Short mmCIF file of C-alpha atoms and ligand atoms in Angstrom, two decimals:
data_model
loop_
_atom_site.label_atom_id
_atom_site.label_comp_id
_atom_site.label_asym_id
_atom_site.label_seq_id
_atom_site.Cartn_x
_atom_site.Cartn_y
_atom_site.Cartn_z
CA MET J 1 8.71 -39.32 -17.80
CA ASP J 2 8.11 -38.97 -21.54
CA PHE J 3 6.61 -35.63 -22.55
CA LYS J 4 4.20 -37.37 -24.91
CA ASP J 5 2.89 -39.52 -22.08
CA LEU J 6 1.08 -36.55 -20.51
CA THR J 7 -2.51 -35.92 -21.51
CA ARG J 8 -2.95 -32.66 -23.41
CA GLU J 9 -4.51 -31.10 -20.32
CA ASP J 10 -1.56 -32.11 -18.15
CA ARG J 11 0.90 -30.92 -20.77
CA LYS J 12 -0.75 -27.52 -20.78
CA ALA J 13 -0.64 -27.33 -16.98
CA ALA J 14 3.03 -28.36 -16.97
CA LEU J 15 3.94 -25.66 -19.50
CA VAL J 16 2.05 -23.02 -17.53
CA ARG J 17 3.92 -24.11 -14.40
CA MET J 18 7.13 -23.53 -16.34
CA GLY J 19 6.01 -19.92 -16.86
CA GLU J 20 4.80 -20.40 -20.45
CA LYS J 21 1.57 -19.32 -22.14
CA SER J 22 -0.97 -22.12 -22.50
CA PHE J 23 -0.94 -21.96 -26.32
CA ARG J 24 2.54 -23.49 -26.21
CA GLU J 25 0.80 -26.84 -25.69
CA LYS J 26 -0.72 -26.58 -29.18
CA GLN J 27 2.71 -25.93 -30.64
CA THR J 28 4.23 -28.95 -28.93
CA PHE J 29 1.25 -31.10 -29.94
CA ARG J 30 1.75 -30.12 -33.58
CA TRP J 31 5.39 -31.21 -33.33
CA ILE J 32 4.38 -34.51 -31.76
CA CYS J 33 1.90 -35.13 -34.57
CA SER J 34 4.35 -34.17 -37.29
CA GLY J 35 6.77 -36.85 -36.10
CA ALA J 36 9.47 -34.69 -34.47
CA GLU J 37 12.12 -36.86 -32.83
CA SER J 38 13.36 -34.44 -30.20
CA PHE J 39 12.69 -31.10 -28.48
CA SER J 40 15.52 -29.51 -30.46
CA GLU J 41 13.41 -29.80 -33.65
CA MET J 42 10.64 -27.65 -32.14
CA THR J 43 11.98 -24.46 -33.63
CA ASP J 44 9.00 -22.24 -32.79
CA LEU J 45 9.78 -22.68 -29.08
CA SER J 46 12.54 -20.61 -27.51
CA ALA J 47 15.91 -22.30 -27.13
CA SER J 48 15.60 -21.93 -23.38
CA LEU J 49 12.21 -23.69 -23.25
CA ARG J 50 13.48 -26.52 -25.46
CA GLU J 51 16.40 -26.95 -23.11
CA ARG J 52 14.25 -26.93 -19.98
CA LEU J 53 11.86 -29.45 -21.53
CA ALA J 54 14.75 -31.73 -22.42
CA GLN J 55 15.99 -31.52 -18.84
CA SER J 56 12.60 -32.43 -17.37
CA TYR J 57 11.25 -34.99 -19.85
CA SER J 58 12.35 -37.73 -22.17
CA PHE J 59 11.05 -37.74 -25.76
CA GLU J 60 11.27 -41.16 -27.36
CA ARG J 61 9.44 -42.54 -30.35
CA ALA J 62 8.21 -46.01 -31.19
CA LYS J 63 10.56 -47.79 -33.57
CA VAL J 64 9.78 -50.00 -36.54
CA GLU J 65 11.57 -53.24 -35.70
CA LEU J 66 10.42 -55.08 -38.75
CA SER J 67 8.13 -54.63 -41.72
CA GLN J 68 6.73 -57.27 -44.04
CA HIS J 69 5.37 -56.28 -47.42
CA SER J 70 2.67 -58.35 -49.04
CA LYS J 71 2.12 -58.57 -52.77
CA ASP J 72 -1.29 -56.94 -52.29
CA GLY J 73 0.17 -53.71 -50.83
CA THR J 74 -0.48 -54.65 -47.20
CA VAL J 75 2.42 -53.90 -44.87
CA LYS J 76 2.67 -55.42 -41.44
CA PHE J 77 4.79 -53.54 -38.93
CA LEU J 78 6.30 -54.79 -35.72
CA LEU J 79 6.88 -51.78 -33.48
CA SER J 80 8.81 -51.52 -30.25
CA PHE J 81 8.27 -48.99 -27.49
CA PRO J 82 10.96 -47.51 -25.23
CA ASP J 83 10.53 -50.23 -22.56
CA GLY J 84 11.03 -52.96 -25.17
CA VAL J 85 7.36 -53.98 -25.38
CA LYS J 86 6.28 -54.84 -28.91
CA ALA J 87 3.04 -54.39 -30.80
CA GLU J 88 1.83 -54.81 -34.34
CA ALA J 89 0.14 -52.50 -36.82
CA VAL J 90 -1.06 -53.28 -40.34
CA PHE J 91 -1.25 -50.85 -43.26
CA MET J 92 -3.85 -51.68 -45.92
CA GLU J 93 -4.86 -50.08 -49.20
CA TYR J 94 -8.54 -49.92 -50.13
CA GLU J 95 -10.46 -48.20 -52.91
CA TYR J 96 -11.62 -45.57 -50.42
CA GLY J 97 -8.14 -44.82 -49.09
CA ASN J 98 -5.43 -46.15 -46.83
CA SER J 99 -6.21 -47.72 -43.52
CA LEU J 100 -4.15 -48.66 -40.48
CA CYS J 101 -5.03 -51.41 -38.05
CA ILE J 102 -3.83 -50.32 -34.63
CA SER J 103 -3.04 -52.34 -31.47
CA THR J 104 -4.44 -51.10 -28.17
CA GLN J 105 -2.69 -53.54 -25.82
CA ALA J 106 0.43 -55.67 -25.97
CA GLY J 107 -1.06 -59.14 -25.77
CA CYS J 108 -4.66 -59.62 -24.70
CA ASN J 109 -6.61 -61.17 -21.84
CA MET J 110 -9.75 -62.12 -23.72
CA GLY J 111 -8.52 -65.60 -24.67
CA CYS J 112 -10.43 -66.15 -27.93
CA VAL J 113 -9.25 -69.61 -28.94
CA PHE J 114 -8.53 -68.85 -32.61
CA CYS J 115 -6.48 -65.71 -31.98
CA ALA J 116 -2.69 -65.45 -31.61
CA SER J 117 -2.76 -62.20 -29.58
CA GLY J 118 -4.19 -63.97 -26.57
CA ILE J 119 -1.45 -66.57 -26.33
CA GLY J 120 0.48 -65.56 -23.21
CA GLY J 121 -2.17 -63.09 -22.02
CA LYS J 122 -1.87 -59.33 -21.70
CA ILE J 123 1.58 -57.86 -21.19
CA ARG J 124 0.36 -54.31 -20.65
CA ASP J 125 -2.06 -51.66 -21.88
CA LEU J 126 -0.69 -49.34 -24.53
CA ARG J 127 -0.62 -45.65 -23.67
CA ALA J 128 -2.45 -43.05 -25.75
CA TRP J 129 0.82 -41.66 -27.15
CA GLU J 130 1.94 -45.15 -28.15
CA MET J 131 -1.21 -45.66 -30.23
CA LEU J 132 -0.68 -42.22 -31.77
CA ASP J 133 2.91 -43.22 -32.50
CA GLU J 134 1.72 -46.37 -34.27
CA TYR J 135 -0.10 -44.06 -36.68
CA ILE J 136 2.72 -41.53 -37.06
CA CYS J 137 5.45 -44.14 -37.36
CA CYS J 138 3.59 -46.32 -39.86
CA SER J 139 2.44 -43.51 -42.13
CA LYS J 140 6.03 -42.26 -42.23
CA ALA J 141 7.38 -45.76 -42.94
CA ALA J 142 4.69 -46.49 -45.54
CA GLY J 143 5.32 -43.12 -47.15
CA LYS J 144 1.59 -42.70 -47.66
CA PRO J 145 -1.18 -40.79 -45.92
CA ILE J 146 -3.56 -42.82 -43.77
CA ASN J 147 -7.14 -41.63 -43.58
CA HIS J 148 -8.85 -44.50 -41.79
CA ILE J 149 -7.97 -46.35 -38.64
CA VAL J 150 -9.40 -49.52 -37.19
CA LEU J 151 -8.73 -50.52 -33.60
CA MET J 152 -8.52 -54.17 -34.59
CA GLY J 153 -4.94 -55.01 -33.83
CA MET J 154 -3.72 -56.71 -30.69
CA GLY J 155 -5.73 -56.16 -27.54
CA GLU J 156 -9.25 -55.30 -26.47
CA PRO J 157 -9.79 -51.53 -26.80
CA LEU J 158 -12.66 -51.41 -24.30
CA ASP J 159 -10.40 -53.08 -21.72
CA ASN J 160 -8.14 -50.00 -22.00
CA TYR J 161 -10.84 -47.34 -22.29
CA GLY J 162 -9.02 -44.45 -20.58
CA GLU J 163 -5.98 -44.53 -22.86
CA VAL J 164 -8.00 -45.40 -25.96
CA SER J 165 -10.33 -42.43 -25.43
CA GLU J 166 -7.42 -40.03 -24.91
CA PHE J 167 -5.88 -41.41 -28.12
CA LEU J 168 -9.13 -40.93 -30.06
CA ARG J 169 -9.40 -37.32 -28.88
CA GLN J 170 -5.78 -36.66 -29.83
CA ILE J 171 -5.89 -38.19 -33.30
CA HIS J 172 -9.18 -36.40 -34.01
CA SER J 173 -7.96 -32.99 -32.86
CA PRO J 174 -7.82 -30.30 -35.56
CA ASP J 175 -4.65 -29.07 -33.81
CA GLY J 176 -2.90 -32.16 -35.12
CA LEU J 177 -3.92 -34.99 -37.41
CA ASN J 178 -7.59 -34.04 -37.69
CA LEU J 179 -8.87 -37.55 -38.41
CA SER J 180 -12.63 -37.69 -38.62
CA TYR J 181 -14.36 -39.89 -36.03
CA ARG J 182 -16.40 -41.33 -38.89
CA ASN J 183 -13.18 -42.76 -40.31
CA ILE J 184 -12.41 -44.61 -37.10
CA THR J 185 -13.71 -48.08 -36.22
CA LEU J 186 -13.38 -49.64 -32.79
CA SER J 187 -13.64 -53.40 -32.63
CA THR J 188 -14.62 -55.20 -29.44
CA CYS J 189 -15.25 -58.77 -28.38
CA GLY J 190 -18.30 -57.36 -26.56
CA LEU J 191 -17.50 -55.66 -23.24
CA VAL J 192 -21.09 -54.47 -22.93
CA PRO J 193 -20.77 -52.17 -19.87
CA LYS J 194 -18.46 -49.86 -21.86
CA PHE J 195 -20.91 -49.39 -24.75
CA GLU J 196 -22.74 -46.57 -23.02
CA ARG J 197 -19.55 -44.56 -22.44
CA LEU J 198 -18.64 -45.02 -26.07
CA GLU J 199 -22.06 -43.79 -27.20
CA GLU J 200 -21.75 -40.70 -25.03
CA ASP J 201 -18.10 -39.89 -25.70
CA PHE J 202 -17.74 -40.91 -29.36
CA PRO J 203 -21.14 -41.36 -31.04
CA GLN J 204 -19.57 -41.02 -34.49
CA VAL J 205 -16.91 -43.68 -34.05
CA ASN J 206 -17.98 -46.88 -35.81
CA LEU J 207 -18.55 -49.90 -33.62
CA ALA J 208 -17.54 -53.37 -34.77
CA VAL J 209 -18.44 -56.36 -32.64
CA SER J 210 -16.64 -59.69 -32.94
CA LEU J 211 -19.51 -62.14 -32.94
CA HIS J 212 -18.12 -65.29 -34.59
CA ALA J 213 -21.07 -67.47 -33.61
CA SER J 214 -24.84 -67.32 -33.76
CA SER J 215 -25.64 -69.34 -30.66
CA GLN J 216 -24.57 -68.88 -27.05
CA LYS J 217 -23.25 -72.44 -26.90
CA LYS J 218 -20.99 -72.07 -29.93
CA ARG J 219 -19.82 -68.60 -28.95
CA GLU J 220 -18.85 -69.71 -25.46
CA LYS J 221 -16.74 -72.46 -26.94
CA ILE J 222 -14.51 -70.06 -28.88
CA MET J 223 -14.82 -66.79 -26.90
CA PRO J 224 -14.59 -66.96 -23.08
CA VAL J 225 -16.01 -63.41 -22.84
CA ALA J 226 -19.37 -64.83 -23.97
CA LYS J 227 -19.78 -66.40 -20.54
CA VAL J 228 -19.61 -62.96 -18.94
CA TYR J 229 -21.68 -61.08 -21.53
CA PRO J 230 -23.93 -63.64 -23.19
CA LEU J 231 -25.64 -63.10 -26.53
CA ASP J 232 -28.95 -62.18 -24.92
CA VAL J 233 -27.16 -59.24 -23.29
CA LEU J 234 -24.81 -58.39 -26.15
CA ILE J 235 -27.33 -58.24 -29.00
CA PRO J 236 -29.80 -55.92 -27.21
CA ALA J 237 -26.83 -53.67 -26.32
CA CYS J 238 -25.90 -53.55 -30.02
CA ARG J 239 -29.49 -52.69 -30.94
CA ARG J 240 -29.43 -49.85 -28.41
CA HIS J 241 -26.10 -48.65 -29.74
CA ALA J 242 -27.43 -48.52 -33.31
CA GLU J 243 -30.54 -46.65 -32.15
CA ARG J 244 -28.74 -44.15 -29.95
CA THR J 245 -26.00 -43.29 -32.43
CA GLY J 246 -28.04 -43.71 -35.61
CA ARG J 247 -25.10 -45.63 -37.00
CA ARG J 248 -24.77 -49.08 -38.44
CA VAL J 249 -23.03 -51.68 -36.29
CA THR J 250 -20.56 -54.03 -37.99
CA PHE J 251 -20.42 -57.64 -36.91
CA GLU J 252 -17.24 -59.57 -37.55
CA TYR J 253 -17.76 -63.23 -38.15
CA THR J 254 -14.72 -65.41 -38.65
CA LEU J 255 -15.57 -68.53 -40.61
CA ILE J 256 -14.08 -71.60 -38.98
CA LYS J 257 -14.32 -74.88 -40.80
CA GLY J 258 -16.89 -77.17 -39.24
CA GLU J 259 -17.53 -74.84 -36.26
CA ASN J 260 -19.77 -71.99 -37.38
CA ASP J 261 -19.97 -72.06 -41.18
CA THR J 262 -23.01 -74.10 -42.20
CA PRO J 263 -26.15 -72.73 -43.91
CA GLU J 264 -28.00 -73.43 -40.62
CA ASP J 265 -25.51 -71.21 -38.78
CA ALA J 266 -26.19 -68.49 -41.36
CA GLU J 267 -29.93 -68.81 -40.84
CA GLU J 268 -29.55 -68.62 -37.08
CA LEU J 269 -27.34 -65.54 -37.47
CA ALA J 270 -29.90 -63.85 -39.71
CA ALA J 271 -32.62 -64.48 -37.12
CA LEU J 272 -30.42 -63.12 -34.33
CA LEU J 273 -29.72 -59.88 -36.20
CA ARG J 274 -33.14 -59.34 -37.72
CA GLY J 275 -34.16 -55.67 -37.68
CA LEU J 276 -30.77 -54.48 -36.42
CA ASN J 277 -29.08 -51.75 -38.50
CA CYS J 278 -25.95 -53.74 -39.21
CA HIS J 279 -23.46 -55.16 -41.65
CA VAL J 280 -21.81 -58.56 -41.33
CA ASN J 281 -18.17 -58.86 -42.29
CA LEU J 282 -17.31 -62.49 -43.01
CA ILE J 283 -13.64 -63.20 -42.45
CA PRO J 284 -12.01 -66.43 -43.53
CA LEU J 285 -9.95 -67.56 -40.52
CA ASN J 286 -6.25 -66.85 -40.69
CA THR J 287 -4.87 -70.13 -39.46
CA VAL J 288 -3.00 -69.90 -36.18
CA THR J 289 -1.09 -73.16 -35.77
CA GLU J 290 -1.70 -73.46 -32.02
CA SER J 291 -5.47 -73.27 -32.24
CA GLY J 292 -6.14 -76.42 -34.23
CA PHE J 293 -8.85 -74.63 -36.24
CA SER J 294 -8.81 -74.16 -39.96
CA SER J 295 -10.49 -71.78 -42.37
CA SER J 296 -13.69 -72.49 -44.25
CA SER J 297 -13.24 -72.62 -48.00
CA ARG J 298 -13.90 -69.54 -50.12
CA ALA J 299 -16.89 -71.41 -51.61
CA GLN J 300 -18.31 -72.09 -48.12
CA ALA J 301 -17.84 -68.40 -47.26
CA TYR J 302 -19.77 -67.31 -50.36
CA ALA J 303 -22.55 -69.81 -49.67
CA PHE J 304 -22.82 -68.44 -46.11
CA ALA J 305 -22.93 -64.89 -47.45
CA GLU J 306 -25.60 -65.81 -49.96
CA LYS J 307 -27.78 -67.31 -47.24
CA LEU J 308 -27.44 -64.17 -45.12
CA ALA J 309 -28.27 -61.94 -48.08
CA GLU J 310 -31.30 -64.08 -48.89
CA LYS J 311 -32.54 -63.41 -45.35
CA GLY J 312 -32.04 -59.68 -45.78
CA ILE J 313 -28.78 -59.26 -43.87
CA GLN J 314 -26.15 -57.05 -45.51
CA CYS J 315 -22.80 -58.74 -45.65
CA THR J 316 -19.46 -58.95 -47.40
CA VAL J 317 -16.71 -61.54 -47.50
CA ARG J 318 -13.54 -59.78 -46.55
CA ARG J 319 -10.64 -59.95 -48.97
CA GLN J 320 -7.88 -61.87 -47.27
CA LEU J 321 -5.16 -59.24 -47.21
CA GLY J 322 -1.65 -60.10 -46.18
CA ALA J 323 -2.14 -63.84 -45.69
CA ASP J 324 1.42 -64.28 -46.98
CA ILE J 325 2.87 -62.06 -44.24
CA ASP J 326 1.36 -63.31 -40.94
CA ALA J 327 -1.15 -60.47 -40.97
CA ALA J 328 -3.62 -61.99 -38.51
CA CYS J 329 -3.78 -60.56 -35.05
CA GLY J 330 -0.68 -61.28 -32.99
CA GLN J 331 1.01 -63.64 -35.42
CA LEU J 332 4.06 -61.54 -36.17
CA ARG J 333 4.83 -60.57 -32.58
CA LYS J 334 4.55 -64.19 -31.53
CA LYS J 335 7.32 -65.13 -33.96
CA HIS J 336 9.64 -62.42 -32.70
CA THR J 337 9.46 -62.62 -28.93
N1 SAH D 1 -10.37 -57.38 -29.18
C1 SAH D 1 -11.03 -56.79 -30.29
C2 SAH D 1 -10.13 -56.27 -31.40
C3 SAH D 1 -8.94 -57.09 -31.81
S1 SAH D 1 -9.16 -58.53 -32.77
C4 SAH D 1 -12.07 -57.73 -30.84
O1 SAH D 1 -12.19 -58.84 -30.35
O2 SAH D 1 -12.83 -57.32 -31.72
C5 SAH D 1 -9.72 -57.98 -34.35
C6 SAH D 1 -10.54 -59.01 -35.07
O3 SAH D 1 -9.73 -60.09 -35.60
C7 SAH D 1 -11.57 -59.68 -34.18
O4 SAH D 1 -12.78 -59.80 -34.86
C8 SAH D 1 -10.94 -61.03 -33.94
O5 SAH D 1 -11.88 -61.95 -33.50
C9 SAH D 1 -10.34 -61.31 -35.29
N2 SAH D 1 -9.33 -62.37 -35.31
C10 SAH D 1 -8.43 -62.69 -34.37
N3 SAH D 1 -7.69 -63.74 -34.76
C11 SAH D 1 -8.11 -64.07 -35.98
C12 SAH D 1 -7.73 -65.08 -36.91
N4 SAH D 1 -6.77 -65.93 -36.62
N5 SAH D 1 -8.40 -65.14 -38.08
C13 SAH D 1 -9.39 -64.25 -38.38
N6 SAH D 1 -9.78 -63.29 -37.54
C14 SAH D 1 -9.16 -63.20 -36.35
#
């Protein structure tokens, strides 16, 4: 078993069983967070403890298999884990700092028709340490600090809640990377029953909901999850979330040519979200060859945004970062498996 694969609690218990003081866990956690590659680097532990740990546990890191650098500063990484499973992470530069888009599963079971991650379904959930390694590995490879993370890579984070929550606690811990919950955004296709846990466990983590359509009929056509959690369940849950946490909910809306991008769609969306403390992020579709869908024009996107704004809904059209490097969800992995 890999030493990093234990929860912090279990790591502490294991060290105590080895006759060590419990504060040793903090020391090992610091080494994990600083990117140490082996027990032998952990020089504030006794030589004997390092040796015993190496006898009992493996200690392997994720590896960068491939990186693609875009002209706009975006870097897409393809990472591999010790069992050979691959996942993607994307480094982006913004005015407010550097951000990393993290994968929470290899593959995905949600089956959104426009998304490359879902092709082939879910391979497996990622473990908490693997998500932490995405961060550590990519900030090392990028050579720059990362102060924001978005769980918007491959996978559905709320379909892997146990590992995702352990990861969030670890990356937030002042014993290690000390990332503020307010600088973390979790994006979901709308697994409503998990919203309550999220509100209780991580009220400061930002919630982003992939909406992509303003009517039940249109949403069902592109997102199978809409049949399980329809809009008349999802939107009230988002309202509750905003009220309970006092935080603004982000809605992601991918503009697909001829599917969801008319001024009437915008009006319907504005009516759906009226009175909800929210922000709409309009995302021109990154074309995935298999899906048969194409992106709305930039002009169509701005017209849609204008309509929303006119109806009092805050929105932005997302810059299309990394379009020259297969930066959309799951595109890079698909080419290399
Ligand atoms: N499962 C989560 C997080 C991963 S997807 C979710 O559904 O939110 C992150 C975002 O990228 C989602 O909004 C998703 O719908 C969007 N996305 C996926 N494929 C895309 C594509 N080809 N073009 C634009 N956005 C895409």
